[in-house]
PDB file of C-alpha atoms in Angstrom:
ATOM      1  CA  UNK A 676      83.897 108.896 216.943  1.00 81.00           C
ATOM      2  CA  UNK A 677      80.406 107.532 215.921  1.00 85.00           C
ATOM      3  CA  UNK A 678      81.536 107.723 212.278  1.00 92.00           C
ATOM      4  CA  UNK A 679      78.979 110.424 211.338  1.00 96.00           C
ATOM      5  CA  UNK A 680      79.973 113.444 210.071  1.00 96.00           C
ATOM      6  CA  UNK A 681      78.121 116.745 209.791  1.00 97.00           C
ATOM      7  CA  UNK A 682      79.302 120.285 208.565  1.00 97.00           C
ATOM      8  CA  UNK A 683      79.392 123.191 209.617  1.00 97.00           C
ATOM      9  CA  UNK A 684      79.815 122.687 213.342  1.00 96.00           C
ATOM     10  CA  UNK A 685      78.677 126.555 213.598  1.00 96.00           C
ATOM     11  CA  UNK A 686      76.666 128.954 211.990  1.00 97.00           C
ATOM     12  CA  UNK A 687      75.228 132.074 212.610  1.00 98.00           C
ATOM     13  CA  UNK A 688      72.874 133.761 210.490  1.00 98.00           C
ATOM     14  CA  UNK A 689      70.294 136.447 210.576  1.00 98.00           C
ATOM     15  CA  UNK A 690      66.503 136.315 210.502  1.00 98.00           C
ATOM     16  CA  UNK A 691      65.108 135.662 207.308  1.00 98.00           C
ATOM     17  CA  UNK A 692      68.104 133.457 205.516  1.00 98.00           C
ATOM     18  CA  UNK A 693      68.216 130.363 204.482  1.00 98.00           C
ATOM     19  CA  UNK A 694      70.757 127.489 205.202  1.00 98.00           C
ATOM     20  CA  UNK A 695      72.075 124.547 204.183  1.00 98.00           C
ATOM     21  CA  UNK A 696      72.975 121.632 207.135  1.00 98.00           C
ATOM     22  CA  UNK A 697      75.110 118.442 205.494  1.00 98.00           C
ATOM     23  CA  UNK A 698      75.519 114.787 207.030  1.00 98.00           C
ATOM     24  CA  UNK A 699      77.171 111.857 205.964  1.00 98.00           C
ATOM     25  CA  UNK A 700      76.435 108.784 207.477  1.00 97.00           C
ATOM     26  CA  UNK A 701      78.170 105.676 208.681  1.00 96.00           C
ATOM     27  CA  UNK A 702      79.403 103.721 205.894  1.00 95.00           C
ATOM     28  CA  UNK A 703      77.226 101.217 205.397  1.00 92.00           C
ATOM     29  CA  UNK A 704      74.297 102.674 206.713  1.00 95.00           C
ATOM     30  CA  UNK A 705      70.890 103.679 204.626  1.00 94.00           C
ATOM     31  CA  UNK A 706      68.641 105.538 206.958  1.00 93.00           C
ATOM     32  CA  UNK A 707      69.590 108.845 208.171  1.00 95.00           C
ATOM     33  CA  UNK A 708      67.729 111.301 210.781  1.00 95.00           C
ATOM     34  CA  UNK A 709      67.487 114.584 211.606  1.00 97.00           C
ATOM     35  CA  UNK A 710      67.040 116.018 214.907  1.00 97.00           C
ATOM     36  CA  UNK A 711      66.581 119.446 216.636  1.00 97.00           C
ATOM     37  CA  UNK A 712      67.705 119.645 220.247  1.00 94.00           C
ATOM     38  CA  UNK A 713      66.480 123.653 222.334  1.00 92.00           C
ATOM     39  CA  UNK A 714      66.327 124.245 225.538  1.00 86.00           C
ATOM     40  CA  UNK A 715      62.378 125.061 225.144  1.00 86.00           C
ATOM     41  CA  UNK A 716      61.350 121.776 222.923  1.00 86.00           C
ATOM     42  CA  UNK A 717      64.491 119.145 223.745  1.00 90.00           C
ATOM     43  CA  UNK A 718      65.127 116.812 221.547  1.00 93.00           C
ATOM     44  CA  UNK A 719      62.836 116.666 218.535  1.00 95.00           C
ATOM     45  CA  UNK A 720      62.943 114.331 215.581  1.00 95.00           C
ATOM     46  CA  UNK A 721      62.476 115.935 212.585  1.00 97.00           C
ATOM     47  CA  UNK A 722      62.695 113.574 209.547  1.00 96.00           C
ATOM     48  CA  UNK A 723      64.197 110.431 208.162  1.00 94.00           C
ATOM     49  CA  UNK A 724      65.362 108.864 205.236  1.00 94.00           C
ATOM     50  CA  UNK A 725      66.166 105.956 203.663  1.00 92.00           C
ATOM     51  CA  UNK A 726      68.430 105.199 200.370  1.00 94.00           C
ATOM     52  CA  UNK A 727      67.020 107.997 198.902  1.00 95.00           C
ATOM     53  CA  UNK A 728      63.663 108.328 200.038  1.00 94.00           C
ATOM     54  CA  UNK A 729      61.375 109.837 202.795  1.00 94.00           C
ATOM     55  CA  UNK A 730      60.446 107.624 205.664  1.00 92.00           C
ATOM     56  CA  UNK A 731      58.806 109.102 208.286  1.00 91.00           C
ATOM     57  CA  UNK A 732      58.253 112.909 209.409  1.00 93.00           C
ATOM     58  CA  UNK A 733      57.895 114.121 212.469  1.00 92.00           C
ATOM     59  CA  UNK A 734      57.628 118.015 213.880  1.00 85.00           C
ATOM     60  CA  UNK A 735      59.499 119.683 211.048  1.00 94.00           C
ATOM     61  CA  UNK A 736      58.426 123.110 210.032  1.00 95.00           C
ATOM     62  CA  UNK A 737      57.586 123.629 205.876  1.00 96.00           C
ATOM     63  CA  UNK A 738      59.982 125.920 206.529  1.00 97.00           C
ATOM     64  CA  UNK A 739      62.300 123.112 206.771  1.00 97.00           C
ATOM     65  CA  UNK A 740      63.118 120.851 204.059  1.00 97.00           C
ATOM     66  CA  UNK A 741      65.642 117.570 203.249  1.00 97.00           C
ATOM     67  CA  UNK A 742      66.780 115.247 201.263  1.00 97.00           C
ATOM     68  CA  UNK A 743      69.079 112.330 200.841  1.00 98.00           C
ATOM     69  CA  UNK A 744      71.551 111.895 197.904  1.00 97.00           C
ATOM     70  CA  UNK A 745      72.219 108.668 196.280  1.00 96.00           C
ATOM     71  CA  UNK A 746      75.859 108.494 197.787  1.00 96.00           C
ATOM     72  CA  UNK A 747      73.333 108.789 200.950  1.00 97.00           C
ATOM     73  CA  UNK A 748      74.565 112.158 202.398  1.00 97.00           C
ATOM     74  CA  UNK A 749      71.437 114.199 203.741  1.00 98.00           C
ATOM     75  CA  UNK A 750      71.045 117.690 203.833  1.00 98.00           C
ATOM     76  CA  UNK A 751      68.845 119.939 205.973  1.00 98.00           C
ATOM     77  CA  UNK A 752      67.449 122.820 204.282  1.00 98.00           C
ATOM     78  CA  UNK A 753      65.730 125.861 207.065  1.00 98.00           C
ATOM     79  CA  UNK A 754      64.807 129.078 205.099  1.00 97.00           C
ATOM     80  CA  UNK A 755      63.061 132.334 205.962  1.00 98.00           C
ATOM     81  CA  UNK A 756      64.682 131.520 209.941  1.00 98.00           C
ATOM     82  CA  UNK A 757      63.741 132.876 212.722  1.00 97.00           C
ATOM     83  CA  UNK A 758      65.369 133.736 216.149  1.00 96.00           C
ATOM     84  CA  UNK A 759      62.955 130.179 217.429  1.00 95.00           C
ATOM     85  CA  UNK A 760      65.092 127.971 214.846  1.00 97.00           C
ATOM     86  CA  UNK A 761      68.018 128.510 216.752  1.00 97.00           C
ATOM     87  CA  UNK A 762      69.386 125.297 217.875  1.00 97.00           C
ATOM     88  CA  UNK A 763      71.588 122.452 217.894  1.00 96.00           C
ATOM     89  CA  UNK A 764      70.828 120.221 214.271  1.00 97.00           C
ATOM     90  CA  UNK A 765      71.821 116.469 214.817  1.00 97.00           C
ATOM     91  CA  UNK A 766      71.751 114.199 212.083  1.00 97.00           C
ATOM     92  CA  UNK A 767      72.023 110.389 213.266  1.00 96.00           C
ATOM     93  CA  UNK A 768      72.008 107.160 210.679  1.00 95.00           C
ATOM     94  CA  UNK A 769      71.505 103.613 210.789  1.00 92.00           C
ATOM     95  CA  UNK A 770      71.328 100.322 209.192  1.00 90.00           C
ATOM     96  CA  UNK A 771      67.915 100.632 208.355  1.00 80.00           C
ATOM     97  CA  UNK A 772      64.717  98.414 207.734  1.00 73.00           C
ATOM     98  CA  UNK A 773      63.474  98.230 211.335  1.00 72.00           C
ATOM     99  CA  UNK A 774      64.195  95.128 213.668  1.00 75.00           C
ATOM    100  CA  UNK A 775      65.605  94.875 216.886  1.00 74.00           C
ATOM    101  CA  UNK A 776      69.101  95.643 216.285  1.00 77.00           C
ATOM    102  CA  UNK A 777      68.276  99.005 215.077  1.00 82.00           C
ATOM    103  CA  UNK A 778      70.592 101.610 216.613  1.00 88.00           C
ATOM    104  CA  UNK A 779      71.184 105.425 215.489  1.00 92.00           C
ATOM    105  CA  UNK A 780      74.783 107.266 215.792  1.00 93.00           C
ATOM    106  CA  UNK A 781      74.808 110.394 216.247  1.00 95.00           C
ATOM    107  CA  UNK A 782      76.746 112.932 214.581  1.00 95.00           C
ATOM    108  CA  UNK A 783      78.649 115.692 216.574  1.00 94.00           C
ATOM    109  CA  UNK A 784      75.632 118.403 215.777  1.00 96.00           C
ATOM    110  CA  UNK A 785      75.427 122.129 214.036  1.00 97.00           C
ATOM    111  CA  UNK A 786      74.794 124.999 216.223  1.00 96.00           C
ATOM    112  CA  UNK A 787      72.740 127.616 214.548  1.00 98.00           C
ATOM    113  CA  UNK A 788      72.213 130.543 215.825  1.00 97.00           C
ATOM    114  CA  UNK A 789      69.779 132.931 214.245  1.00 97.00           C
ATOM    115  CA  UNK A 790      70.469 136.862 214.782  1.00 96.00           C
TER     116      UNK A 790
ATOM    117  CA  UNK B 271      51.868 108.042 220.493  1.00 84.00           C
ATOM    118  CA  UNK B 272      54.961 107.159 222.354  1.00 90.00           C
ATOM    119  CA  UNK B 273      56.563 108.730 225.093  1.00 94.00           C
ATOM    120  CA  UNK B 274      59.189 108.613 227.668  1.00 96.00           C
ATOM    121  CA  UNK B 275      59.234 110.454 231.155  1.00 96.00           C
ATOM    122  CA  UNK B 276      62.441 110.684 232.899  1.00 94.00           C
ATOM    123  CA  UNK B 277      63.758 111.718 235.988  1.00 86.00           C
ATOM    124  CA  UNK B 278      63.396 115.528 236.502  1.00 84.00           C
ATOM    125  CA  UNK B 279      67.454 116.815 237.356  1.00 85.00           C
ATOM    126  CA  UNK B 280      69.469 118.332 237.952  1.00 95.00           C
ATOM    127  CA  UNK B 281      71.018 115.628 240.280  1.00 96.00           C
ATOM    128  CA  UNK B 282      74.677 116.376 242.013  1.00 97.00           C
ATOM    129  CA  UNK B 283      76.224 113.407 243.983  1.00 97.00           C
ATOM    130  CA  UNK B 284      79.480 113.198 245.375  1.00 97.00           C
ATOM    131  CA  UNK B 285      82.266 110.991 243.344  1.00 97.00           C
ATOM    132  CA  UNK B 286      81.479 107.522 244.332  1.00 97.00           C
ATOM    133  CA  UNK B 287      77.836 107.546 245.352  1.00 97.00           C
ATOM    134  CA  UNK B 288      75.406 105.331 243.906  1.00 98.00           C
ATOM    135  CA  UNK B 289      73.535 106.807 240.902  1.00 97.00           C
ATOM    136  CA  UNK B 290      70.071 106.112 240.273  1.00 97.00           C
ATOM    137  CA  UNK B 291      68.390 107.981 237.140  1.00 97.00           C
ATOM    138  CA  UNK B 292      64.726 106.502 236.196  1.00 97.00           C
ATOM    139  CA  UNK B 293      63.331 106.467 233.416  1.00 98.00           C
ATOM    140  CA  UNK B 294      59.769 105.108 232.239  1.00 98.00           C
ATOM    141  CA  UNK B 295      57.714 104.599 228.866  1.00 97.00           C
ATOM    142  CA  UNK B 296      54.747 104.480 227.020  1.00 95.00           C
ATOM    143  CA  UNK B 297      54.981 102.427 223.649  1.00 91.00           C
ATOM    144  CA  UNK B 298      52.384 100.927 221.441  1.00 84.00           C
ATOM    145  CA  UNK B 299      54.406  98.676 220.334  1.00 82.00           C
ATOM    146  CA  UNK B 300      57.703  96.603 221.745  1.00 87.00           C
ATOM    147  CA  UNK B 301      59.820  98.989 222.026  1.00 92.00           C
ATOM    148  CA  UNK B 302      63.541  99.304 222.130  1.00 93.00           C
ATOM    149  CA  UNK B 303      65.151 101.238 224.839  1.00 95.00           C
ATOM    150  CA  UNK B 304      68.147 103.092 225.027  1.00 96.00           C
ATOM    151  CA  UNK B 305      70.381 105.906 227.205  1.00 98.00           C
ATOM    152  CA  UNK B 306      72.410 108.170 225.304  1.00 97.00           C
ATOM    153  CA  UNK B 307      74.663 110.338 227.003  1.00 97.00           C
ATOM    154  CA  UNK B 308      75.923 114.013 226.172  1.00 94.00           C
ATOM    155  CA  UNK B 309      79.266 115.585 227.483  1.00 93.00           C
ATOM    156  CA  UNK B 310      79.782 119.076 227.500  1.00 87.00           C
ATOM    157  CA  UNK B 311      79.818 120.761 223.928  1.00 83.00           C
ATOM    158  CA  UNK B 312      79.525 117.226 222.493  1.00 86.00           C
ATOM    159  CA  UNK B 313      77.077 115.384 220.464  1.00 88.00           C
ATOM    160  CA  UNK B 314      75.417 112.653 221.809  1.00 93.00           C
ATOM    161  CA  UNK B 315      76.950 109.133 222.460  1.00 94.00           C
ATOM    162  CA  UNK B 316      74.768 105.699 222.984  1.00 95.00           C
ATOM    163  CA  UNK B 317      75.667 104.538 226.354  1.00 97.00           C
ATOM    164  CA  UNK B 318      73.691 101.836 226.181  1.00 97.00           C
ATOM    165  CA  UNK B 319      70.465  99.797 224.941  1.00 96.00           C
ATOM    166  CA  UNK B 320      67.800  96.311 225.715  1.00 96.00           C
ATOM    167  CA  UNK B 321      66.166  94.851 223.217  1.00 92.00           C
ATOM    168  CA  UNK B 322      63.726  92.949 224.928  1.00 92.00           C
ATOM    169  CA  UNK B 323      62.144  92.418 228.163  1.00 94.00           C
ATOM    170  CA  UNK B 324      64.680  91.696 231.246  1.00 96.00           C
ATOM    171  CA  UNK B 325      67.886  92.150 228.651  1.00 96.00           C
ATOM    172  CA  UNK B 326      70.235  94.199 230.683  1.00 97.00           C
ATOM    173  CA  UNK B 327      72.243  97.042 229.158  1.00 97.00           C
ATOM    174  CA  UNK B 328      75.542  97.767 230.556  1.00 97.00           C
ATOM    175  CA  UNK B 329      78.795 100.060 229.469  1.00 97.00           C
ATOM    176  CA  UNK B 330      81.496 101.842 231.593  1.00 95.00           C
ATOM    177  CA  UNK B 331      80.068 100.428 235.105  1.00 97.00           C
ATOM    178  CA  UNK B 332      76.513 101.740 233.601  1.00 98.00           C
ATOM    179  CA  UNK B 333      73.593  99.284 233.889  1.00 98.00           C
ATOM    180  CA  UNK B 334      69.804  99.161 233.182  1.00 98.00           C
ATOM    181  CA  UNK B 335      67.360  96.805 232.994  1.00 98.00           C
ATOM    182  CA  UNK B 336      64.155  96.476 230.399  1.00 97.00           C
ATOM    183  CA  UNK B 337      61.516  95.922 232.690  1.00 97.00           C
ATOM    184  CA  UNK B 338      58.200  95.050 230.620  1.00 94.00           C
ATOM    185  CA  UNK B 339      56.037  94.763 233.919  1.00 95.00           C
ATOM    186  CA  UNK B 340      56.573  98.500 234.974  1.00 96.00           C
ATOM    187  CA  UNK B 341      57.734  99.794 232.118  1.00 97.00           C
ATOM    188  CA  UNK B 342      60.851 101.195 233.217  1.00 97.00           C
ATOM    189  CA  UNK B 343      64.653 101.139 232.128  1.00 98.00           C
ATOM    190  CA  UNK B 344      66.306 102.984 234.946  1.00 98.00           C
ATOM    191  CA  UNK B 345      70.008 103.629 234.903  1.00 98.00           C
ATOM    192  CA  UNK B 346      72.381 102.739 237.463  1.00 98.00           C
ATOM    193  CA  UNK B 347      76.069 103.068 238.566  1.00 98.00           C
ATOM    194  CA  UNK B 348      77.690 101.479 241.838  1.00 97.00           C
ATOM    195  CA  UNK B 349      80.001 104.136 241.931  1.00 96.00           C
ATOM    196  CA  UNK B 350      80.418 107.174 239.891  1.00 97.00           C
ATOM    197  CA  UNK B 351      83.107 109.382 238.613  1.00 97.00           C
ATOM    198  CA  UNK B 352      83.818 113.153 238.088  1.00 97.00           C
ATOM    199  CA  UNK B 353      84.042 112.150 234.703  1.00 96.00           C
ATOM    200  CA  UNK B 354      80.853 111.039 234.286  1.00 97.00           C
ATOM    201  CA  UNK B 355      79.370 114.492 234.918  1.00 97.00           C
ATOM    202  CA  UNK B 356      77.123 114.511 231.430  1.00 97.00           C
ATOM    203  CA  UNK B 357      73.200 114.705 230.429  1.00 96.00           C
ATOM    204  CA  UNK B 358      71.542 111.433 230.408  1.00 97.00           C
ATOM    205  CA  UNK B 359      68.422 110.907 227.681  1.00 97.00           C
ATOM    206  CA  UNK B 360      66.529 107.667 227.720  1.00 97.00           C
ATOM    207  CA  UNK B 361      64.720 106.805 224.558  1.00 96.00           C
ATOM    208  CA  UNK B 362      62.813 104.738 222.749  1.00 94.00           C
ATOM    209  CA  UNK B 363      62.571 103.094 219.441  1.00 91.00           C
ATOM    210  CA  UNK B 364      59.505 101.834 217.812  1.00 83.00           C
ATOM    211  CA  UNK B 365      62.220 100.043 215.684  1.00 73.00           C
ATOM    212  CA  UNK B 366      58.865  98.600 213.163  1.00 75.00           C
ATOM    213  CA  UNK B 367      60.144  99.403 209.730  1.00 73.00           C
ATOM    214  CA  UNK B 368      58.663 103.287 208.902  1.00 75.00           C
ATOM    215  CA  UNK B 369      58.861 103.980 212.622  1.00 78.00           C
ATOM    216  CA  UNK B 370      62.542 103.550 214.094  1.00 83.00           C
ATOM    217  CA  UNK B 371      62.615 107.034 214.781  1.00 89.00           C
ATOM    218  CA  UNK B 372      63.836 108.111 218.967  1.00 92.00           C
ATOM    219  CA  UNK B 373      61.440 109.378 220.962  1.00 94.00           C
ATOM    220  CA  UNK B 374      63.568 110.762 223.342  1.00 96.00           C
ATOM    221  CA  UNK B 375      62.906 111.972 227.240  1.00 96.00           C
ATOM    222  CA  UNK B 376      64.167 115.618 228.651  1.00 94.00           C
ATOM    223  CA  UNK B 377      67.346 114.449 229.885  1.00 95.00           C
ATOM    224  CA  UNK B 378      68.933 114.678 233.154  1.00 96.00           C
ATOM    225  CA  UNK B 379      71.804 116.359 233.948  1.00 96.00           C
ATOM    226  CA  UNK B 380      74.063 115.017 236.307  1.00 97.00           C
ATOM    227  CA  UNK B 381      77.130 116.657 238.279  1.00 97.00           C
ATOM    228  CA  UNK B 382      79.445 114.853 239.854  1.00 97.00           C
ATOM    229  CA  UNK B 383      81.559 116.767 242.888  1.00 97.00           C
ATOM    230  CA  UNK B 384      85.176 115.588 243.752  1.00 95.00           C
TER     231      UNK B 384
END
């Protein structure tokens, strides 16, 4: 158990909706990522942030949206899907601030699939 | 930017062969390196990582080696289980404050056969 938690494990939606993705990080820990893993792109890092604000951004959709909470949960908002969003959502976290010692947990992912 | 090629798979070996998956980089900075494994219908789970150049990673009879010269941090086993039938990802971290996100290779997927 990495200590990261993200609900739901599943969800299945149709084209068109809009969903929310939660993660709570390790205690302790500031930054939090997302991540999209599909069998066309692989893994893909999507966003990060830290205490509270946005970091860095990688391939994420405007479709896609997030944001981190002062307790430091993150959520991962996808509206107007589409069948291509379906995938498997990991959120990972980590100390923070750079440095060698850097590592990321990962959480156990959310399957989405898009109908 | 950065990136990280890794061994195409999938790779089957028979339970106590020696495992060999490689895995190379291209960083503009000093990276960090890492493997991550995934078991079936799991998340993924740090296997292990090297910090800097000629550190050795090792966990659960796993090994690698940061090799600055050829840029490479292949993974080995001496002698592998069923259980460790998984997909492997190497990746790297820029780990510069801003920029600690993974860049991640395809993974390999590796069966083990009794």
């Amino acid at each position: 158990d990495s200590g990261v938690t993200q609900t739901p494990k599943h969800l299945i939606t149709a084209t068109g909706q809009r969903v929310t993705l939660r993660c709570s990080p390790r205690s302790g820990d500031l930054s939090v990522y997302w991540y999209q893993q599909s069998l066309d792109q692989g893994l893909q890092f999507l966003i990060q942030y830290y205490n509270g604000e946005e970091r860095a951004k990688g391939n994420i959709l405007e479709r896609f949206s997030a944001q981190q909470f002062p307790d430091l949960h993150s959520e991962l908002n996808l509206s107007s899907l589409e069948l291509g969003d379906s995938a498997l959502y990991f959120c990972a976290s980590s100390v923070g601030g750079g440095g060698p010692q850097e590592t990321q947990y990962f959480g156990p992912g959310t399957r989405l699939l898009v109908l | 930017g950065d990136s990280v090629t890794q061994m195409e798979g999938p790779v089957t070996l028979s339970e106590e062969a020696f495992l060999t998956i490689n895995c190379t980089y291209t960083a503009t900075g000093y990276p960090s390196l890492f493997w991550y494994v995934q078991y079936p219908g799991e998340g993924l789970q740090l296997l292990l990582k090297a910090t800097k150049a000629d550190d050795k990673g090792s966990n659960k009879g796993f090994e690698a080696t940061y090799r600055k010269e050829t840029t490479s941090f292949h993974l080995e086993k001496g002698s592998v289980q069923v259980s460790d039938s998984a997909v492997y990802f190497c990746a790297l971290s820029d780990r510069t404050f801003g920029n600690e996100k993974l860049t991640f290779g395809t993974g390999t997927r590796l069966t083990i056969i009794p």
